[in-house]
Amino acid sequence: MYRLLSLQRRRTRSCLSNQRRHEHQQAVMAIRREDVNPWERRAPLAPKHVKELTAAGVKVLLQPSNRRAIHEKYYIKAGAVLQEDLSEASLILGVKRPPEEKVIPRKTYAFFSHTIKAQEPNMGLLDDLLKKEVRLIDYEKMVDANGFRIVAFGHWAGIAGMINILHGLGLRFLALGHHTPFMHIGMAHNYRNVSQAIQAVRDCGYVVSMGLMPKSIGPVTFCFTGTGNVSKGAQDILNELPVEYVEPHELKDVSETGDMTKVYATVLSRHHHLMRKSDGIYDPMEYEDHPELYTSHFRTSVAPYTTCLINGIYWDPQTPRLLRRLDAQKLMRPKPSLSATEGSPALPHKLLAICDISADTGGSIDFMNECTTIDKPFCMYDADQHIDHDSVEGNGILMCSIDNLPAQLPIGATEYFGDRLFPYLWEMLPSDATRPLDEEDFSPQVRDAVITSNGVLTPKFEYIERLRERREKAQIMKKSGMKRVLLLGSGYVSGPIVEYLTRDEKTQVTVASVLLKQAEELAAKYPNTIPIMLDVGSQEGHLDSLIKDHELVISMLPYSLHPLIATHCIRRKVNMVTASYLSPAMKELHSSAQEAGVTIVNEMGLDPGIDHMLAMECIDKAKADGCTVESYSSFCGGLPAPECSDNPLRYKFSWSPYGVLLNTISPAVFLRDNQVVSIPAGGALMESSTPMDFFPGFNLEGFPNRDSSKYAESYGIETAHTLIRGTLRYKGFSKAMSGFVKLGLISGEACPILEPTSAPVSWKALLCRQVGLSPSVPHAAFEDAVFDRIGKDDFVMDTLRWFGMLSDESVAQAGSVLAALTKHLEAKLSFDTSERDMIIMRNDVGLRHPTGELETKHISLAVYGDPSGFSAMAKTVGYPAAIAARMVLDGEISTKGLVVPMTKEIYGPALACLKDEGLHFMCKSSLQE
């Protein structure tokens, strides 16, 4: 045990003679806070390492953390600078992965990413690192010439895992009716350091050596798999007991007739249990190249004589498993005992416990499907029922498979890990993530551990993308006879789409989203739903592979991405549905879609969508009755319910406000009394709003939306002298927005002072910049200047004050003023869980009858959201898209090319289905001679 304890006391070797420490006065590195797991108290470096770095001229930033086991005062004493903002550093070290939102672009990071097997929970992080052009050095892939890891916590994982399973054995023995000295060994994290844990193990060993173990349990035997750091760490702890090591083939004898004043152990190497399937021979060279030709006889030769298995081997899908469910069933079969009594019961079976330190779910221990945790370290695996019990009692094998074991002994683990990482820091410090990787002077140990750089996977790790796609394809194609739908986007409106489509048990929906967690939450609610991580903008190859495995694609992504998606759909001959406007870029794909025999349904949402269908239903019927359409007016708005509109904008956001804000400076064109009215871009739109009194109970205003005049041809109403489509808001919205426009806040131009790397800026300072004042101007003079700029409007001034935009409140960091305002309003005006939104739509169609009478059809729709279900916006956008998708899947929409819902074959069935979903349309008429 001297070797183990000396690791804690060993001083870091001086690397001055063989490492590049020429000049590091300009180098800045950082140690980030561990914030993913509450048990994670380690750090990548200890104070002694920081001291040597700062002595060499390196500036070391330390992010504050009360959770870190080594107090920050020791780091500060060593020369670290305690600082929250790490953007100054070019190299940022951690132990475990950071949250995506805290990753700083174009930096070099080093941590355990757990991405090299394409682990699904961490694919979102990997995509984020690629998008932000981060250079990731993964400790797990830092290996020597023989492929052995050189920067790892494996030794400490073995130490903690062994302490834990000895504690677990004590609990399991007690549950089976036996008090043993293992009961006096606690969980590893209950000890201040490893020395205290070792003393507890020694005390246990003393009792064992006195021959005080219950005779009816027989000799206790341990089996260690592997000979690496994990196994050696675990053995170091067991060596504090009176232990005799035997060869694997000797374990049977000692398990039956061994000395009860000691425990027995064996260390299992490959040649002990692997054999070629064809002839039972083990050839180490062949096994390296073709492990699939081999199997393991561990289940029959060693496992039946093992009390506790400590598994520390790395597993690959091609390699044989140690134990399967069938093996566990056989090992759990009770053996009769003639000497057992009620007070001295026999054990139900020999194999009582497995400590799977490798924590490879579904790996070498096939039935280890889920890791245990430090909070709940043990479970019982019942092989007969193939279930885990969160207990140490009952039938089964005690399982312990914690995947962050070294966190239980954080101080020793930090010093041990830092000693191994430290020699490589000198070459990592000059790393510049904006430079090409081949320009860095890295050793093979560091270079081969770089997973991402310059926005791409490095050549050695390009296989990760292929692994992801293969796993996704297997999951998607698992069930036969399914109609497969690919839904792009997992936002608010996606819920009704998934809910509607999966009512049919033969329909499967793949939800592909850049926000994997959001997709997973959606998939958890509905059957036959698969969550997938996908960034359409940067993963075109991945998008294409997903499209080809589906019969239909529904895109709820921004309209700018639809031409790209549609191009792949046409190439793969896959139909598509979207709720967005039919853009010029999409129109260009019409002939190629027709030639490919592909249907692409557009404008199948609320506005556009339901408005088209209601319009065409009325217009077609009027024409059939011989009427002429003289006017058409359609206004629609997504609003908070009146009781939730208590803010100056009288508005709330159920999704990103960016598009809503940008629309306020858009141009508009409409027809009024045969005159074309044009409203220029830049903010005049907000000055054109008018009161809308068709629902007197609502205080509404409306303003034109885009180019309404083009719908004269689309709707076939060239006879109309008035044609306008517009947006509804509560009164006051336009005036407040007009103030934002006058202050230059609706600007998408790049704003350097709001970049993430810039110092924080207050709203006062930003508005001073917008009106041409110094940030140091007195507050009264600042408010006067703003008041003048907004046209001396008290309502707008009160609006700015309500939103905190005349104060020293910080502006959200973003690329532009508009992006910053978007974040600010999204935070201030999001819906609470108890609040609801609403949709109001009103179509007024003026019809001239053959008799000369003028009739106006008033078609209205009002939909309220359900705080415990779907929002009104989600219902009115999601259900039309889902209904169109179902119609395409079932062959009810068969027209090829680009399609909009303006024909009776589409709008007739679709409106009927919408009524079934609770969307009720009201129609009234007024006559005029």
PDB file of C-alpha atoms in Angstrom, residues 3-98:
ATOM      1  CA  ARG A   3       2.961   2.750  -3.493  1.00  0.00           C
ATOM      2  CA  LEU A   4      -0.621   4.001  -3.330  1.00  0.00           C
ATOM      3  CA  LEU A   5      -0.028   6.413  -0.491  1.00  0.00           C
ATOM      4  CA  SER A   6       3.142   7.746  -2.060  1.00  0.00           C
ATOM      5  CA  LEU A   7       1.122   8.854  -5.080  1.00  0.00           C
ATOM      6  CA  GLN A   8      -0.567  11.459  -2.924  1.00  0.00           C
ATOM      7  CA  ARG A   9       2.693  12.834  -1.574  1.00  0.00           C
ATOM      8  CA  ARG A  10       4.710  12.739  -4.784  1.00  0.00           C
ATOM      9  CA  ARG A  11       5.766  16.174  -5.944  1.00  0.00           C
ATOM     10  CA  THR A  12       5.361  17.009  -9.603  1.00  0.00           C
ATOM     11  CA  ARG A  13       8.499  16.262 -11.543  1.00  0.00           C
ATOM     12  CA  SER A  14      10.282  19.267 -12.889  1.00  0.00           C
ATOM     13  CA  CYS A  15       9.911  19.297 -16.653  1.00  0.00           C
ATOM     14  CA  LEU A  16      12.181  22.284 -17.265  1.00  0.00           C
ATOM     15  CA  SER A  17      14.758  20.119 -19.007  1.00  0.00           C
ATOM     16  CA  ASN A  18      12.483  18.455 -21.522  1.00  0.00           C
ATOM     17  CA  GLN A  19       9.387  20.597 -21.949  1.00  0.00           C
ATOM     18  CA  ARG A  20       8.908  23.818 -23.856  1.00  0.00           C
ATOM     19  CA  ARG A  21       8.767  26.509 -21.213  1.00  0.00           C
ATOM     20  CA  HIS A  22      10.674  29.123 -23.198  1.00  0.00           C
ATOM     21  CA  GLU A  23       8.325  32.050 -22.664  1.00  0.00           C
ATOM     22  CA  HIS A  24       4.822  31.752 -21.219  1.00  0.00           C
ATOM     23  CA  GLN A  25       4.392  35.287 -19.966  1.00  0.00           C
ATOM     24  CA  GLN A  26       1.579  35.789 -22.497  1.00  0.00           C
ATOM     25  CA  ALA A  27      -0.102  32.411 -21.951  1.00  0.00           C
ATOM     26  CA  VAL A  28      -3.484  32.392 -20.204  1.00  0.00           C
ATOM     27  CA  MET A  29      -5.215  29.177 -19.213  1.00  0.00           C
ATOM     28  CA  ALA A  30      -8.270  28.482 -17.090  1.00  0.00           C
ATOM     29  CA  ILE A  31      -9.671  25.826 -14.785  1.00  0.00           C
ATOM     30  CA  ARG A  32     -13.408  25.763 -15.219  1.00  0.00           C
ATOM     31  CA  ARG A  33     -16.031  24.943 -12.617  1.00  0.00           C
ATOM     32  CA  GLU A  34     -17.499  21.417 -12.716  1.00  0.00           C
ATOM     33  CA  ASP A  35     -21.265  21.883 -12.989  1.00  0.00           C
ATOM     34  CA  VAL A  36     -22.836  18.849 -14.657  1.00  0.00           C
ATOM     35  CA  ASN A  37     -22.945  16.474 -11.681  1.00  0.00           C
ATOM     36  CA  PRO A  38     -23.411  17.566  -8.054  1.00  0.00           C
ATOM     37  CA  TRP A  39     -20.921  14.918  -6.908  1.00  0.00           C
ATOM     38  CA  GLU A  40     -18.158  16.201  -9.169  1.00  0.00           C
ATOM     39  CA  ARG A  41     -15.684  17.844  -6.774  1.00  0.00           C
ATOM     40  CA  ARG A  42     -12.472  17.137  -8.681  1.00  0.00           C
ATOM     41  CA  ALA A  43     -10.311  19.525 -10.662  1.00  0.00           C
ATOM     42  CA  PRO A  44      -7.844  18.755 -13.486  1.00  0.00           C
ATOM     43  CA  LEU A  45      -4.980  20.386 -11.570  1.00  0.00           C
ATOM     44  CA  ALA A  46      -4.070  20.757  -7.891  1.00  0.00           C
ATOM     45  CA  PRO A  47      -2.580  23.920  -6.324  1.00  0.00           C
ATOM     46  CA  LYS A  48       0.958  22.493  -6.633  1.00  0.00           C
ATOM     47  CA  HIS A  49       0.560  22.349 -10.418  1.00  0.00           C
ATOM     48  CA  VAL A  50      -0.822  25.883 -10.533  1.00  0.00           C
ATOM     49  CA  LYS A  51       2.132  27.127  -8.511  1.00  0.00           C
ATOM     50  CA  GLU A  52       4.610  25.758 -11.049  1.00  0.00           C
ATOM     51  CA  LEU A  53       2.622  27.230 -13.949  1.00  0.00           C
ATOM     52  CA  THR A  54       2.410  30.721 -12.460  1.00  0.00           C
ATOM     53  CA  ALA A  55       6.106  30.595 -11.549  1.00  0.00           C
ATOM     54  CA  ALA A  56       6.786  30.060 -15.272  1.00  0.00           C
ATOM     55  CA  GLY A  57       4.768  33.172 -16.176  1.00  0.00           C
ATOM     56  CA  VAL A  58       1.472  31.521 -17.050  1.00  0.00           C
ATOM     57  CA  LYS A  59      -1.685  33.320 -15.963  1.00  0.00           C
ATOM     58  CA  VAL A  60      -4.081  30.772 -14.468  1.00  0.00           C
ATOM     59  CA  LEU A  61      -7.756  31.689 -14.134  1.00  0.00           C
ATOM     60  CA  LEU A  62      -9.857  29.729 -11.645  1.00  0.00           C
ATOM     61  CA  GLN A  63     -13.628  29.793 -11.932  1.00  0.00           C
ATOM     62  CA  PRO A  64     -15.179  30.056  -8.431  1.00  0.00           C
ATOM     63  CA  SER A  65     -16.837  26.924  -7.043  1.00  0.00           C
ATOM     64  CA  ASN A  66     -17.878  26.088  -3.503  1.00  0.00           C
ATOM     65  CA  ARG A  67     -18.260  22.459  -4.605  1.00  0.00           C
ATOM     66  CA  ARG A  68     -14.585  21.946  -5.463  1.00  0.00           C
ATOM     67  CA  ALA A  69     -12.978  19.709  -2.805  1.00  0.00           C
ATOM     68  CA  ILE A  70      -9.697  21.645  -2.681  1.00  0.00           C
ATOM     69  CA  HIS A  71     -10.519  25.096  -1.330  1.00  0.00           C
ATOM     70  CA  GLU A  72      -9.936  27.951  -3.733  1.00  0.00           C
ATOM     71  CA  LYS A  73      -7.736  29.766  -1.195  1.00  0.00           C
ATOM     72  CA  TYR A  74      -5.009  27.168  -1.850  1.00  0.00           C
ATOM     73  CA  TYR A  75      -5.210  27.868  -5.579  1.00  0.00           C
ATOM     74  CA  ILE A  76      -5.081  31.618  -4.980  1.00  0.00           C
ATOM     75  CA  LYS A  77      -2.055  31.141  -2.718  1.00  0.00           C
ATOM     76  CA  ALA A  78      -0.446  29.231  -5.595  1.00  0.00           C
ATOM     77  CA  GLY A  79      -0.979  32.244  -7.883  1.00  0.00           C
ATOM     78  CA  ALA A  80      -4.334  31.578  -9.552  1.00  0.00           C
ATOM     79  CA  VAL A  81      -6.695  34.459 -10.327  1.00  0.00           C
ATOM     80  CA  LEU A  82     -10.235  33.835  -9.102  1.00  0.00           C
ATOM     81  CA  GLN A  83     -12.468  34.936 -11.975  1.00  0.00           C
ATOM     82  CA  GLU A  84     -15.875  34.011 -13.390  1.00  0.00           C
ATOM     83  CA  ASP A  85     -15.186  35.126 -16.967  1.00  0.00           C
ATOM     84  CA  LEU A  86     -12.800  32.714 -18.722  1.00  0.00           C
ATOM     85  CA  SER A  87     -12.900  34.332 -22.165  1.00  0.00           C
ATOM     86  CA  GLU A  88      -9.345  35.662 -21.736  1.00  0.00           C
ATOM     87  CA  ALA A  89      -7.931  32.123 -21.690  1.00  0.00           C
ATOM     88  CA  SER A  90      -6.954  30.271 -24.856  1.00  0.00           C
ATOM     89  CA  LEU A  91      -6.800  26.907 -23.040  1.00  0.00           C
ATOM     90  CA  ILE A  92      -9.649  25.856 -20.719  1.00  0.00           C
ATOM     91  CA  LEU A  93      -9.318  22.707 -18.613  1.00  0.00           C
ATOM     92  CA  GLY A  94     -12.061  20.721 -16.950  1.00  0.00           C
ATOM     93  CA  VAL A  95     -12.716  17.187 -15.800  1.00  0.00           C
ATOM     94  CA  LYS A  96     -16.179  16.468 -17.181  1.00  0.00           C
ATOM     95  CA  ARG A  97     -18.115  18.082 -20.034  1.00  0.00           C
ATOM     96  CA  PRO A  98     -19.398  21.649 -19.728  1.00  0.00           C
TER      97      PRO A  98
END
